[in-house]
Short mmCIF file of N, CA and C in Angstrom, two decimals:
data_model
loop_
_atom_site.label_atom_id
_atom_site.label_comp_id
_atom_site.label_asym_id
_atom_site.label_seq_id
_atom_site.Cartn_x
_atom_site.Cartn_y
_atom_site.Cartn_z
N UNK L 1 31.05 33.51 43.50
CA UNK L 1 32.21 32.64 43.51
C UNK L 1 33.42 33.45 43.12
N UNK L 2 34.45 33.36 43.93
CA UNK L 2 35.68 34.08 43.62
C UNK L 2 36.66 33.12 42.97
N UNK L 3 37.36 33.64 42.00
CA UNK L 3 38.38 32.84 41.33
C UNK L 3 39.71 33.54 41.55
N UNK L 4 40.64 32.83 42.18
CA UNK L 4 41.96 33.38 42.40
C UNK L 4 42.88 32.81 41.35
N UNK L 5 43.78 33.63 40.86
CA UNK L 5 44.72 33.16 39.86
C UNK L 5 46.11 33.67 40.22
N UNK L 6 47.13 32.88 39.93
CA UNK L 6 48.49 33.36 40.16
C UNK L 6 48.81 34.52 39.21
N UNK L 7 49.75 35.36 39.60
CA UNK L 7 50.06 36.54 38.79
C UNK L 7 50.56 36.17 37.40
N UNK L 8 51.24 35.08 37.26
CA UNK L 8 51.80 34.70 35.98
C UNK L 8 50.80 34.08 35.03
N UNK L 9 49.62 33.77 35.50
CA UNK L 9 48.63 33.09 34.68
C UNK L 9 47.86 34.10 33.82
N UNK L 10 47.83 33.86 32.53
CA UNK L 10 47.12 34.72 31.60
C UNK L 10 45.62 34.46 31.74
N UNK L 11 44.79 35.49 31.40
CA UNK L 11 43.35 35.33 31.52
C UNK L 11 42.83 34.22 30.62
N UNK L 12 43.42 34.08 29.43
CA UNK L 12 42.96 33.04 28.53
C UNK L 12 43.29 31.66 29.09
N UNK L 13 44.46 31.55 29.74
CA UNK L 13 44.82 30.27 30.35
C UNK L 13 43.90 29.93 31.51
N UNK L 14 43.38 30.96 32.16
CA UNK L 14 42.49 30.73 33.30
C UNK L 14 41.06 30.42 32.84
N UNK L 15 40.81 30.56 31.55
CA UNK L 15 39.48 30.25 31.03
C UNK L 15 38.58 31.45 30.89
N UNK L 16 39.11 32.65 31.07
CA UNK L 16 38.30 33.86 30.94
C UNK L 16 38.53 34.45 29.56
N UNK L 17 37.76 34.02 28.60
CA UNK L 17 37.93 34.54 27.25
C UNK L 17 36.75 35.42 26.83
N UNK L 18 35.63 35.29 27.48
CA UNK L 18 34.47 36.11 27.13
C UNK L 18 34.35 37.26 28.11
N UNK L 19 34.03 38.43 27.57
CA UNK L 19 33.87 39.59 28.41
C UNK L 19 32.39 39.78 28.72
N UNK L 20 32.10 40.17 29.92
CA UNK L 20 30.72 40.41 30.32
C UNK L 20 30.52 41.91 30.38
N UNK L 21 29.59 42.39 29.60
CA UNK L 21 29.25 43.80 29.61
C UNK L 21 27.86 43.96 30.22
N UNK L 22 27.74 44.90 31.12
CA UNK L 22 26.43 45.22 31.66
C UNK L 22 25.96 46.45 30.91
N UNK L 23 24.87 46.31 30.23
CA UNK L 23 24.36 47.40 29.42
C UNK L 23 23.19 48.05 30.12
N UNK L 24 23.33 49.34 30.37
CA UNK L 24 22.27 50.10 31.00
C UNK L 24 21.68 51.00 29.93
N UNK L 25 20.44 50.75 29.58
CA UNK L 25 19.78 51.55 28.56
C UNK L 25 19.05 52.69 29.25
N UNK L 26 19.45 53.92 28.93
CA UNK L 26 18.78 55.05 29.59
C UNK L 26 17.32 55.16 29.17
N UNK L 27 16.49 55.51 30.12
CA UNK L 27 15.08 55.76 29.83
C UNK L 27 14.96 57.23 29.46
N UNK L 28 14.59 57.48 28.22
CA UNK L 28 14.53 58.84 27.73
C UNK L 28 13.24 59.52 28.17
N UNK L 29 13.36 60.72 28.74
CA UNK L 29 12.15 61.48 29.03
C UNK L 29 11.57 62.01 27.72
N UNK L 30 10.46 62.69 27.82
CA UNK L 30 9.82 63.26 26.64
C UNK L 30 10.78 64.23 25.96
N UNK L 31 10.76 64.23 24.64
CA UNK L 31 11.66 65.07 23.85
C UNK L 31 11.52 66.54 24.24
N UNK L 32 10.30 66.98 24.49
CA UNK L 32 10.10 68.40 24.82
C UNK L 32 10.75 68.76 26.16
N UNK L 33 10.78 67.82 27.11
CA UNK L 33 11.44 68.07 28.39
C UNK L 33 12.94 68.26 28.21
N UNK L 34 13.54 67.41 27.36
CA UNK L 34 14.97 67.53 27.12
C UNK L 34 15.32 68.85 26.43
N UNK L 35 14.50 69.21 25.46
CA UNK L 35 14.77 70.44 24.72
C UNK L 35 14.55 71.66 25.61
N UNK L 36 13.45 71.67 26.34
CA UNK L 36 13.15 72.82 27.22
C UNK L 36 14.16 72.93 28.35
N UNK L 37 14.71 71.83 28.80
CA UNK L 37 15.65 71.85 29.91
C UNK L 37 17.09 72.09 29.50
N UNK L 38 17.36 72.13 28.20
CA UNK L 38 18.73 72.34 27.73
C UNK L 38 19.18 73.75 28.07
N UNK L 39 20.34 73.89 28.72
CA UNK L 39 20.80 75.23 29.14
C UNK L 39 20.97 76.22 27.99
N UNK L 40 21.47 75.76 26.85
CA UNK L 40 21.63 76.67 25.72
C UNK L 40 20.28 77.13 25.20
N UNK L 41 19.31 76.24 25.13
CA UNK L 41 17.97 76.61 24.69
C UNK L 41 17.36 77.63 25.66
N UNK L 42 17.54 77.39 26.96
CA UNK L 42 17.01 78.32 27.94
C UNK L 42 17.66 79.70 27.82
N UNK L 43 18.98 79.69 27.62
CA UNK L 43 19.70 80.97 27.50
C UNK L 43 19.24 81.72 26.25
N UNK L 44 19.12 81.00 25.14
CA UNK L 44 18.67 81.64 23.90
C UNK L 44 17.25 82.17 24.02
N UNK L 45 16.37 81.41 24.66
CA UNK L 45 14.99 81.88 24.84
C UNK L 45 14.96 83.13 25.71
N UNK L 46 15.80 83.18 26.74
CA UNK L 46 15.86 84.36 27.60
C UNK L 46 16.38 85.57 26.83
N UNK L 47 17.43 85.37 26.03
CA UNK L 47 17.96 86.48 25.24
C UNK L 47 16.94 86.98 24.22
N UNK L 48 16.22 86.06 23.61
CA UNK L 48 15.18 86.46 22.65
C UNK L 48 14.10 87.26 23.35
N UNK L 49 13.70 86.82 24.54
CA UNK L 49 12.65 87.54 25.28
C UNK L 49 13.12 88.95 25.63
N UNK L 50 14.38 89.09 26.06
CA UNK L 50 14.91 90.41 26.43
C UNK L 50 15.00 91.31 25.20
N UNK L 51 15.52 90.77 24.10
CA UNK L 51 15.66 91.57 22.87
C UNK L 51 14.28 91.96 22.32
N UNK L 52 13.34 91.03 22.39
CA UNK L 52 11.98 91.34 21.90
C UNK L 52 11.35 92.45 22.72
N UNK L 53 11.51 92.38 24.03
CA UNK L 53 10.97 93.43 24.90
C UNK L 53 11.63 94.77 24.61
N UNK L 54 12.95 94.71 24.40
CA UNK L 54 13.68 95.94 24.08
C UNK L 54 13.20 96.53 22.75
N UNK L 55 12.98 95.66 21.78
CA UNK L 55 12.51 96.11 20.47
C UNK L 55 11.13 96.75 20.59
N UNK L 56 10.25 96.14 21.37
CA UNK L 56 8.90 96.68 21.56
C UNK L 56 8.97 98.05 22.23
N UNK L 57 9.83 98.18 23.25
CA UNK L 57 9.93 99.44 23.98
C UNK L 57 10.52 100.55 23.12
N UNK L 58 11.49 100.18 22.25
CA UNK L 58 12.17 101.21 21.46
C UNK L 58 11.45 101.55 20.16
N UNK L 59 10.53 100.68 19.73
CA UNK L 59 9.80 100.97 18.49
C UNK L 59 8.91 102.19 18.72
N UNK L 60 9.06 103.15 17.84
CA UNK L 60 8.26 104.37 17.95
C UNK L 60 8.87 105.40 18.88
N UNK L 61 9.99 105.07 19.49
CA UNK L 61 10.64 106.01 20.40
C UNK L 61 11.49 106.99 19.60
N UNK L 62 11.60 108.18 20.09
CA UNK L 62 12.42 109.19 19.41
C UNK L 62 13.88 109.11 19.85
N UNK L 63 14.19 108.24 20.81
CA UNK L 63 15.56 108.13 21.31
C UNK L 63 16.41 107.13 20.54
N UNK L 64 15.82 106.42 19.62
CA UNK L 64 16.53 105.36 18.91
C UNK L 64 16.54 105.66 17.42
N UNK L 65 17.65 105.27 16.80
CA UNK L 65 17.75 105.47 15.35
C UNK L 65 17.24 104.23 14.63
N UNK L 66 16.99 104.40 13.35
CA UNK L 66 16.50 103.30 12.53
C UNK L 66 17.55 102.19 12.44
N UNK L 67 18.82 102.56 12.38
CA UNK L 67 19.90 101.55 12.31
C UNK L 67 19.97 100.72 13.60
N UNK L 68 19.70 101.34 14.74
CA UNK L 68 19.69 100.59 16.00
C UNK L 68 18.53 99.60 16.03
N UNK L 69 17.38 100.01 15.54
CA UNK L 69 16.23 99.09 15.46
C UNK L 69 16.52 97.93 14.50
N UNK L 70 17.16 98.25 13.38
CA UNK L 70 17.53 97.20 12.43
C UNK L 70 18.53 96.23 13.05
N UNK L 71 19.47 96.76 13.83
CA UNK L 71 20.47 95.91 14.51
C UNK L 71 19.78 94.98 15.51
N UNK L 72 18.83 95.49 16.25
CA UNK L 72 18.07 94.66 17.20
C UNK L 72 17.29 93.58 16.45
N UNK L 73 16.67 93.95 15.33
CA UNK L 73 15.92 92.98 14.53
C UNK L 73 16.86 91.90 13.98
N UNK L 74 18.05 92.31 13.53
CA UNK L 74 19.03 91.34 13.03
C UNK L 74 19.50 90.41 14.16
N UNK L 75 19.73 90.99 15.32
CA UNK L 75 20.13 90.16 16.48
C UNK L 75 19.05 89.15 16.84
N UNK L 76 17.79 89.60 16.80
CA UNK L 76 16.67 88.70 17.09
C UNK L 76 16.60 87.56 16.07
N UNK L 77 16.76 87.90 14.80
CA UNK L 77 16.75 86.86 13.76
C UNK L 77 17.88 85.86 13.97
N UNK L 78 19.05 86.36 14.30
CA UNK L 78 20.21 85.50 14.53
C UNK L 78 19.96 84.59 15.74
N UNK L 79 19.42 85.15 16.81
CA UNK L 79 19.13 84.35 18.01
C UNK L 79 18.07 83.28 17.71
N UNK L 80 17.04 83.67 16.96
CA UNK L 80 15.99 82.71 16.61
C UNK L 80 16.54 81.58 15.74
N UNK L 81 17.41 81.93 14.80
CA UNK L 81 18.03 80.90 13.96
C UNK L 81 18.92 79.97 14.78
N UNK L 82 19.68 80.54 15.70
CA UNK L 82 20.53 79.73 16.56
C UNK L 82 19.69 78.80 17.44
N UNK L 83 18.59 79.34 17.97
CA UNK L 83 17.68 78.53 18.79
C UNK L 83 17.09 77.39 17.96
N UNK L 84 16.64 77.69 16.77
CA UNK L 84 16.06 76.65 15.92
C UNK L 84 17.10 75.57 15.58
N UNK L 85 18.32 76.01 15.30
CA UNK L 85 19.39 75.05 15.00
C UNK L 85 19.71 74.17 16.21
N UNK L 86 19.69 74.76 17.40
CA UNK L 86 19.95 73.98 18.62
C UNK L 86 18.84 72.96 18.85
N UNK L 87 17.60 73.38 18.66
CA UNK L 87 16.47 72.46 18.82
C UNK L 87 16.58 71.32 17.81
N UNK L 88 16.89 71.65 16.57
CA UNK L 88 17.06 70.61 15.55
C UNK L 88 18.21 69.68 15.90
N UNK L 89 19.28 70.23 16.43
CA UNK L 89 20.43 69.41 16.82
C UNK L 89 20.05 68.42 17.92
N UNK L 90 19.31 68.91 18.91
CA UNK L 90 18.87 68.02 19.99
C UNK L 90 17.91 66.95 19.46
N UNK L 91 16.98 67.35 18.61
CA UNK L 91 16.04 66.38 18.03
C UNK L 91 16.79 65.34 17.20
N UNK L 92 17.77 65.80 16.43
CA UNK L 92 18.57 64.87 15.62
C UNK L 92 19.33 63.89 16.51
N UNK L 93 19.89 64.39 17.61
CA UNK L 93 20.63 63.51 18.52
C UNK L 93 19.71 62.44 19.10
N UNK L 94 18.50 62.83 19.48
CA UNK L 94 17.55 61.86 20.02
C UNK L 94 17.10 60.87 18.96
N UNK L 95 16.85 61.37 17.76
CA UNK L 95 16.43 60.48 16.67
C UNK L 95 17.56 59.52 16.30
N UNK L 96 18.79 60.05 16.20
CA UNK L 96 19.93 59.20 15.88
C UNK L 96 20.14 58.13 16.94
N UNK L 97 19.94 58.50 18.20
CA UNK L 97 20.10 57.52 19.27
C UNK L 97 19.06 56.41 19.12
N UNK L 98 17.80 56.80 18.91
CA UNK L 98 16.74 55.79 18.80
C UNK L 98 16.96 54.89 17.59
N UNK L 99 17.31 55.49 16.45
CA UNK L 99 17.55 54.69 15.24
C UNK L 99 18.79 53.82 15.41
N UNK L 100 19.83 54.39 16.01
CA UNK L 100 21.06 53.63 16.24
C UNK L 100 20.84 52.49 17.21
N UNK L 101 19.98 52.71 18.19
CA UNK L 101 19.70 51.65 19.17
C UNK L 101 18.99 50.48 18.49
N UNK L 102 18.01 50.80 17.64
CA UNK L 102 17.32 49.74 16.91
C UNK L 102 18.27 48.98 15.99
N UNK L 103 19.12 49.72 15.29
CA UNK L 103 20.07 49.08 14.38
C UNK L 103 21.09 48.26 15.15
N UNK L 104 21.51 48.74 16.31
CA UNK L 104 22.53 48.01 17.06
C UNK L 104 21.97 46.72 17.64
N UNK L 105 20.69 46.69 17.94
CA UNK L 105 20.07 45.45 18.42
C UNK L 105 20.18 44.39 17.33
N UNK L 106 19.84 44.78 16.10
CA UNK L 106 19.94 43.84 14.98
C UNK L 106 21.40 43.47 14.71
N UNK L 107 22.29 44.44 14.79
CA UNK L 107 23.71 44.16 14.56
C UNK L 107 24.26 43.20 15.61
N UNK L 108 23.83 43.39 16.85
CA UNK L 108 24.30 42.51 17.91
C UNK L 108 23.76 41.10 17.72
N UNK L 109 22.52 40.97 17.30
CA UNK L 109 21.96 39.65 17.03
C UNK L 109 22.71 38.97 15.89
N UNK L 110 23.02 39.73 14.84
CA UNK L 110 23.79 39.17 13.72
C UNK L 110 25.19 38.78 14.17
N UNK L 111 25.81 39.60 15.03
CA UNK L 111 27.14 39.29 15.53
C UNK L 111 27.11 38.03 16.39
N UNK L 112 26.08 37.88 17.20
CA UNK L 112 25.95 36.66 18.01
C UNK L 112 25.82 35.43 17.13
N UNK L 113 25.06 35.56 16.05
CA UNK L 113 24.93 34.44 15.11
C UNK L 113 26.27 34.12 14.45
N UNK L 114 27.02 35.16 14.09
CA UNK L 114 28.33 34.94 13.48
C UNK L 114 29.29 34.27 14.46
N UNK L 115 29.26 34.69 15.71
CA UNK L 115 30.12 34.06 16.72
C UNK L 115 29.73 32.60 16.89
N UNK L 116 28.44 32.32 16.96
CA UNK L 116 27.98 30.94 17.11
C UNK L 116 28.38 30.07 15.93
N UNK L 117 28.22 30.61 14.73
CA UNK L 117 28.60 29.85 13.53
C UNK L 117 30.10 29.60 13.49
N UNK L 118 30.89 30.63 13.77
CA UNK L 118 32.35 30.46 13.76
C UNK L 118 32.79 29.48 14.84
N UNK L 119 32.12 29.50 15.99
CA UNK L 119 32.46 28.57 17.06
C UNK L 119 32.13 27.14 16.65
N UNK L 120 31.00 26.94 16.02
CA UNK L 120 30.65 25.59 15.55
C UNK L 120 31.66 25.08 14.52
N UNK L 121 32.04 25.95 13.60
CA UNK L 121 33.03 25.56 12.61
C UNK L 121 34.36 25.22 13.26
N UNK L 122 34.74 26.01 14.26
CA UNK L 122 36.00 25.75 14.97
C UNK L 122 35.93 24.43 15.72
N UNK L 123 34.82 24.19 16.39
CA UNK L 123 34.67 22.92 17.12
C UNK L 123 34.68 21.73 16.17
N UNK L 124 34.08 21.89 15.00
CA UNK L 124 34.09 20.82 14.00
C UNK L 124 35.51 20.52 13.55
N UNK L 125 36.28 21.57 13.30
CA UNK L 125 37.67 21.38 12.86
C UNK L 125 38.51 20.78 13.98
N UNK L 126 38.27 21.19 15.22
CA UNK L 126 39.01 20.59 16.35
C UNK L 126 38.69 19.10 16.46
N UNK L 127 37.43 18.75 16.27
CA UNK L 127 37.05 17.34 16.31
C UNK L 127 37.73 16.56 15.18
N UNK L 128 37.77 17.15 14.00
CA UNK L 128 38.44 16.49 12.88
C UNK L 128 39.93 16.33 13.15
N UNK L 129 40.53 17.32 13.85
CA UNK L 129 41.95 17.20 14.19
C UNK L 129 42.16 16.07 15.19
N UNK L 130 41.27 15.95 16.17
CA UNK L 130 41.39 14.87 17.15
C UNK L 130 41.28 13.50 16.49
N UNK L 131 40.49 13.46 15.42
CA UNK L 131 40.32 12.20 14.70
C UNK L 131 41.44 11.96 13.70
N UNK L 132 42.37 12.92 13.61
CA UNK L 132 43.51 12.75 12.73
C UNK L 132 43.26 13.16 11.30
N UNK L 133 42.16 13.78 11.02
CA UNK L 133 41.85 14.17 9.64
C UNK L 133 42.51 15.49 9.25
N UNK L 134 42.80 16.37 10.24
CA UNK L 134 43.39 17.68 9.96
C UNK L 134 44.60 17.91 10.85
N UNK L 135 45.40 18.90 10.48
CA UNK L 135 46.58 19.27 11.26
C UNK L 135 46.24 20.44 12.18
N UNK L 136 47.12 20.67 13.13
CA UNK L 136 46.89 21.77 14.08
C UNK L 136 46.94 23.13 13.37
N UNK L 137 47.68 23.22 12.26
CA UNK L 137 47.70 24.48 11.51
C UNK L 137 46.32 24.80 10.93
N UNK L 138 45.55 23.76 10.61
CA UNK L 138 44.18 23.98 10.13
C UNK L 138 43.30 24.55 11.24
N UNK L 139 43.54 24.10 12.46
CA UNK L 139 42.78 24.62 13.60
C UNK L 139 43.13 26.08 13.84
N UNK L 140 44.43 26.39 13.75
CA UNK L 140 44.86 27.78 13.95
C UNK L 140 44.23 28.67 12.88
N UNK L 141 44.13 28.18 11.68
CA UNK L 141 43.51 28.95 10.59
C UNK L 141 42.00 29.10 10.83
N UNK L 142 41.38 28.11 11.41
CA UNK L 142 39.94 28.17 11.68
C UNK L 142 39.62 29.06 12.87
N UNK L 143 40.61 29.31 13.73
CA UNK L 143 40.37 30.18 14.89
C UNK L 143 40.25 31.64 14.47
N UNK L 144 40.84 31.99 13.34
CA UNK L 144 40.82 33.39 12.90
C UNK L 144 39.40 33.92 12.69
N UNK L 145 38.52 33.23 11.94
CA UNK L 145 37.14 33.76 11.81
C UNK L 145 36.41 33.87 13.15
N UNK L 146 36.68 32.94 14.05
CA UNK L 146 36.04 32.99 15.37
C UNK L 146 36.51 34.23 16.14
N UNK L 147 37.81 34.47 16.13
CA UNK L 147 38.35 35.63 16.84
C UNK L 147 37.86 36.93 16.19
N UNK L 148 37.75 36.95 14.87
CA UNK L 148 37.23 38.14 14.19
C UNK L 148 35.76 38.36 14.55
N UNK L 149 34.99 37.30 14.64
CA UNK L 149 33.58 37.44 15.02
C UNK L 149 33.46 37.98 16.44
N UNK L 150 34.32 37.51 17.34
CA UNK L 150 34.32 38.02 18.72
C UNK L 150 34.67 39.51 18.76
N UNK L 151 35.68 39.89 17.98
CA UNK L 151 36.08 41.31 17.93
C UNK L 151 34.97 42.17 17.35
N UNK L 152 34.29 41.66 16.33
CA UNK L 152 33.17 42.38 15.74
C UNK L 152 32.06 42.59 16.76
N UNK L 153 31.75 41.56 17.49
CA UNK L 153 30.71 41.66 18.53
C UNK L 153 31.12 42.64 19.62
N UNK L 154 32.38 42.58 20.02
CA UNK L 154 32.88 43.48 21.04
C UNK L 154 32.78 44.94 20.57
N UNK L 155 33.10 45.19 19.30
CA UNK L 155 33.00 46.54 18.77
C UNK L 155 31.56 47.05 18.78
N UNK L 156 30.63 46.18 18.47
CA UNK L 156 29.21 46.57 18.48
C UNK L 156 28.76 46.92 19.89
N UNK L 157 29.16 46.10 20.85
CA UNK L 157 28.79 46.36 22.24
C UNK L 157 29.41 47.67 22.72
N UNK L 158 30.65 47.91 22.35
CA UNK L 158 31.31 49.15 22.76
C UNK L 158 30.62 50.36 22.13
N UNK L 159 30.23 50.25 20.87
CA UNK L 159 29.52 51.36 20.22
C UNK L 159 28.18 51.64 20.88
N UNK L 160 27.49 50.58 21.27
CA UNK L 160 26.21 50.77 21.98
C UNK L 160 26.45 51.47 23.31
N UNK L 161 27.49 51.07 24.01
CA UNK L 161 27.82 51.66 25.30
C UNK L 161 28.15 53.14 25.14
N UNK L 162 28.93 53.48 24.13
CA UNK L 162 29.29 54.88 23.88
C UNK L 162 28.04 55.69 23.52
N UNK L 163 27.17 55.12 22.71
CA UNK L 163 25.92 55.81 22.38
C UNK L 163 25.08 56.09 23.61
N UNK L 164 25.02 55.11 24.52
CA UNK L 164 24.28 55.31 25.76
C UNK L 164 24.91 56.40 26.61
N UNK L 165 26.24 56.43 26.66
CA UNK L 165 26.92 57.48 27.43
C UNK L 165 26.66 58.86 26.83
N UNK L 166 26.68 58.94 25.50
CA UNK L 166 26.44 60.23 24.84
C UNK L 166 25.02 60.74 25.13
N UNK L 167 24.04 59.87 25.06
CA UNK L 167 22.67 60.33 25.30
C UNK L 167 22.47 60.65 26.79
N UNK L 168 23.15 59.92 27.68
CA UNK L 168 23.05 60.25 29.10
C UNK L 168 23.69 61.60 29.37
N UNK L 169 24.80 61.91 28.69
CA UNK L 169 25.42 63.23 28.86
C UNK L 169 24.47 64.32 28.38
N UNK L 170 23.81 64.08 27.26
CA UNK L 170 22.83 65.05 26.74
C UNK L 170 21.69 65.22 27.72
N UNK L 171 21.19 64.12 28.27
CA UNK L 171 20.09 64.20 29.23
C UNK L 171 20.53 64.91 30.50
N UNK L 172 21.72 64.60 30.99
CA UNK L 172 22.20 65.24 32.21
C UNK L 172 22.36 66.74 32.00
N UNK L 173 22.88 67.13 30.85
CA UNK L 173 23.05 68.55 30.55
C UNK L 173 21.70 69.24 30.48
N UNK L 174 20.72 68.57 29.88
CA UNK L 174 19.41 69.20 29.71
C UNK L 174 18.59 69.20 30.99
N UNK L 175 18.73 68.17 31.80
CA UNK L 175 17.87 68.04 32.97
C UNK L 175 18.50 68.57 34.25
N UNK L 176 19.77 68.93 34.21
CA UNK L 176 20.46 69.42 35.40
C UNK L 176 19.74 70.60 36.07
N UNK L 177 19.28 71.59 35.30
CA UNK L 177 18.60 72.72 35.95
C UNK L 177 17.32 72.30 36.68
N UNK L 178 16.71 71.20 36.31
CA UNK L 178 15.48 70.78 36.98
C UNK L 178 15.75 70.30 38.41
N UNK L 179 17.01 69.93 38.71
CA UNK L 179 17.33 69.41 40.03
C UNK L 179 17.97 70.46 40.94
N UNK L 180 18.11 71.67 40.45
CA UNK L 180 18.73 72.72 41.27
C UNK L 180 17.72 73.41 42.14
#
């Protein structure tokens, strides 16, 4: 159904006060696939393999000094530490996403309850105003908690959406080499 509105008509006047968000929850592949497919992890693993091979070839050779071997060993340690930190960072991002997703489900349910409660209170006050028990200023005051509840819910939905985008960016970065 299409709804046409004149240019001067505000969305609230047209009756469009609720926003519809389509939430696409990414299906996460296995953690090891994401980590193994990450370009930085692959690059670090390749550098470690090259340095390790170089260290093996130069160990016991008369063409290399002890300081050069120590430098290679230090480089290897640094690369291994960087690799471990990258793996931990990816694991943390996946864990944070999963924990945040669970928490956001509960937060969204609580926000929906708050919106429903504020709406009921607002409707009750509007009914009392129609019956002459309250003034319109009381209704305006009662609209504030309802609007705050809507804003709170909107913020939760936006945070969930941003979290989904961040994890999709991580997945795309990690899985891109698999499609080449």
